[in-house]
Amino acid sequence: MAVRSFQARLLYLLIAILVLLDAGTLISVYVAGQRTLRNTIADQLRVGSRVLNRILDTRASQLSDSLRVLALDFAFREAVASADVPTITSVLANHGRRIAADAVVLVNLNGIVTADTLGGRLQGRPFPFAALLRSAQDRGEASATVSFVNRPYQFVIVPVLAPRPIAWVCAGFEIDDRVMTDVRRLTSLDISIWVSGDDFHIAPDESKYATLVEALPTGDGSRVNALLARNLAEARKPFLRLELQIFVLSTIIFIIAVFAAVIFARTVSHPLQVLAEGAGRVERGDYVTKIVVEQEDEIGHLATAFNQMQSAIATREDEIRYQATHDALTGLPNRTLFLDRLSYAIAGAKRNVGPAIGIIMMDVDRFKEINDTLGHQVGDQLLIDIGRRLEQTLRQSDTVARLGGDEFAVMFTAPTFKHAEDVAARIVGAFDAPIILGDVSIDVNASLGIALYPAHADDAGTLMRHADIAMYDAKRDHSGIAVYEPGRDEHTLRRLSLIMDLRQAIARDELELYFQPKADVRSERVAHAEALVRWNHPRHGVMRPDEFIPLAEQSGKISLITKWVIRKAIAQCAEWRREGLELAVAVNLSALDLYDSELPVFISGLLTEAGLPPASIVLEITESAVMKDAAFAQKMLADLKRRGVCLAIDDFGTGYSSLAHLKRLPVDELKIDKSFVLNLSEGAADDLVIVRSTIELGHNMGLVVIAEGVETAESWEILKRLGCDMAQGYFMSKPLPAEAFKAWLRASRWGSA
Ligand code: G
Ligand code: G
Ligand code: MN
């Protein structure tokens, strides 16, 4: 806006200058024109006056000439000499008519009129124009303009010579229209002549005429005046044309100049406008778009300075925004930013019907104590490390924030309820290992409150409040994790608290191995014992792996458990051996264990340590685990096989193994899943076909085939008939604790060697 008005002001200024210039030119042209006009008219009038005088002079001398001819006429002279008045009068009349004189008078040397053509009106009287006569006496002849019978006249007087003057002859001519016409013709002036004292008077309109009044010389009392007048309109005509031309020309120049001024104003104001737009962009928060002014002048420098200022503002604003949205200690987003992102995520989820969002609020237990006993520096460092662990536990796209004090919050997409639990479990898992600060080892326990969008709240603020409530529930119940009330079903809570408990299970020695016999079908003797883990939970009692192995897998605990089981199984195997029980012990591996590349070395190491032949350990891997990443599993199994460990495919028939893959796997045993075996004794024809063909398949591939889930003697018999190598099931024994297993084996017919 300001720039536009600058451009306008510049333009107005330029146009004003142009208008002044133009007006000045026109005015001076007009003034000069007027002056010239005035001078010209004055000249014309002066010239007119001269012309009039010249015409009168010429006329006078012409009249004198013709009068002289009369004066020389012999008969006339004789008549004068003889004072023959009638003859004289007749000659005067004749001659006067010839020369078109209006009056002819003969004057004697005494100045008395002796004859006239006026009917003797002047006869005997003194000649009325004494001055004229005197002048003629002085110079020989004379002429004058006079007032005669109140009319303007020209009178000439010449002597009658014989040879000396004997009289004067005088002729008068009225100054009539012919004189005026001559003057008008020669000067383009209007003229009128009158006798003063006469009422004859033209009153020329001064606005239309320029006039000059001339008193013609008479030499006698009365006056003859001539008025010369110039028509102003006419006189101005050429000037008007010139002025019009100049006006048109200057108008054209003016229009061109205005165009030029507009272009100039734009040129000058455009870079300013660009600067103003740039400033406007900065005001709107655009710190990226630079000003482009390709000028080397002051405006160019201004643009450069402006761009630098823009970057500086951007940097500073970034800093300020960072400080405003981040926690100074940990560098994590603060409550403001967390709330912001949460609102944004919820808005996005609402719009796109996107995935649900989960938040977890976490409060470090007994942080105040830690702070008070170990000092603020340790406390600060602890908070930093906690933030770091949280970040490492979560995905890059998740948000970890410090809300203040010892309170943290995380936000993540939670497509399912279970997903949120997994995240909580992972967080708990992240603090299994103590945080080491200098020479202090700090066990971090925290209370976690979970709340989900859209299940628990519709907006960010409410969701955070709900997570907060859940967190205090967790603190109060010492449950570690709590979900906001409406979603707090038994199952979830149990799972979550189990995850918490699992951390301590190994340390508190709550895990135990049970053993179930695998008997050789032909010899009817126990050949292997399958180790099956149990968890003696302080509150829930003996727990089966189906319930806690998946939790261990989710919370990253599975490899710890697998290693514990393997160590325990090998130890048990070695112990039995020392006691004279030669049994191979089977251990179940989780699908995740196949990714633990340390496992083969770990197992070999333990076997060597225990002094056991590698084949005394059988590793059972489910068919689906093997098929999940067949190439990877194959490598892992090959490694284990090279080390002499026995391998079995567990739950065979439940997955979809490709025979091609199966053929390539370096396994020794095939365990037919119990779902095909359990109903064999009830004459399930389908199962019989499957079991029979599986046994044949296994044998064709050179594998030992074992059936699990053998509960009856009939099933046993069928398997024996089908040529199955080994059997496992309640028909022989349920899984038993190590001591019970040993006792059973000693007492049972399956064990007596
Ligand atoms: O016998 P029981 O009902 O406890 O076994 C249930 C399931 O748990 C079985 O499929 C068995 O393979 C699995 N299982 C038992 N012990 C372990 C173990 O130590 N590790 C793993 N990964 N699975 C086990
Ligand atoms: O890992 P595997 O799937 O082989 O584990 C064997 C599982 O089968 C254990 O949970 C064990 O308790 C169970 N089991 C063993 N024998 C029998 C049986 O005869 N009947 C039934 N129903 N379950 C059995
Ligand atoms: Mn098994």
PDB file of C-alpha atoms in Angstrom, residues 30 34 71 75 83 137 144 153 166 186 216 245 258 270 296 355 394 450 465 490 503 509 529 536 586 606 711 750:
ATOM      1  CA  TYR A  30       0.344  33.752 -24.942  1.00  0.00           C
ATOM      2  CA  GLN A  34      -0.169  39.461 -26.770  1.00  0.00           C
ATOM      3  CA  ALA A  71      -3.440  79.388 -62.443  1.00  0.00           C
ATOM      4  CA  ALA A  75      -7.478  83.542 -70.186  1.00  0.00           C
ATOM      5  CA  ALA A  83     -10.913  91.636 -62.223  1.00  0.00           C
ATOM      6  CA  GLN A 137       2.816  83.666 -49.165  1.00  0.00           C
ATOM      7  CA  ALA A 144      -3.843  72.126 -45.432  1.00  0.00           C
ATOM      8  CA  TYR A 153     -11.550  69.443 -46.250  1.00  0.00           C
ATOM      9  CA  ILE A 166      -1.434  88.855 -58.738  1.00  0.00           C
ATOM     10  CA  LEU A 186      -3.469  49.913 -47.900  1.00  0.00           C
ATOM     11  CA  LEU A 216      -4.511  66.347 -38.696  1.00  0.00           C
ATOM     12  CA  GLN A 245      -0.427  24.883 -32.993  1.00  0.00           C
ATOM     13  CA  VAL A 258       3.037  11.444 -18.865  1.00  0.00           C
ATOM     14  CA  HIS A 270       9.032  -1.758  -8.697  1.00  0.00           C
ATOM     15  CA  GLU A 296      23.752  -3.209  -8.124  1.00  0.00           C
ATOM     16  CA  PRO A 355      -4.711 -45.255  12.973  1.00  0.00           C
ATOM     17  CA  LEU A 394      10.589 -46.139  20.454  1.00  0.00           C
ATOM     18  CA  ILE A 450      -1.806 -45.641  29.025  1.00  0.00           C
ATOM     19  CA  ARG A 465      -5.491 -36.246  31.651  1.00  0.00           C
ATOM     20  CA  GLU A 490      -8.778 -58.098  33.430  1.00  0.00           C
ATOM     21  CA  ARG A 503      11.614 -58.966  34.375  1.00  0.00           C
ATOM     22  CA  ASP A 509      14.390 -67.983  40.192  1.00  0.00           C
ATOM     23  CA  ALA A 529      13.102 -85.871  27.667  1.00  0.00           C
ATOM     24  CA  ASN A 536       5.981 -70.437  39.347  1.00  0.00           C
ATOM     25  CA  ALA A 586      14.924 -81.580  23.919  1.00  0.00           C
ATOM     26  CA  LEU A 606      27.827 -75.022  27.435  1.00  0.00           C
ATOM     27  CA  GLU A 711      -2.871 -90.382  25.177  1.00  0.00           C
ATOM     28  CA  TRP A 750       9.337 -97.202  30.137  1.00  0.00           C
TER      29      TRP A 750
END
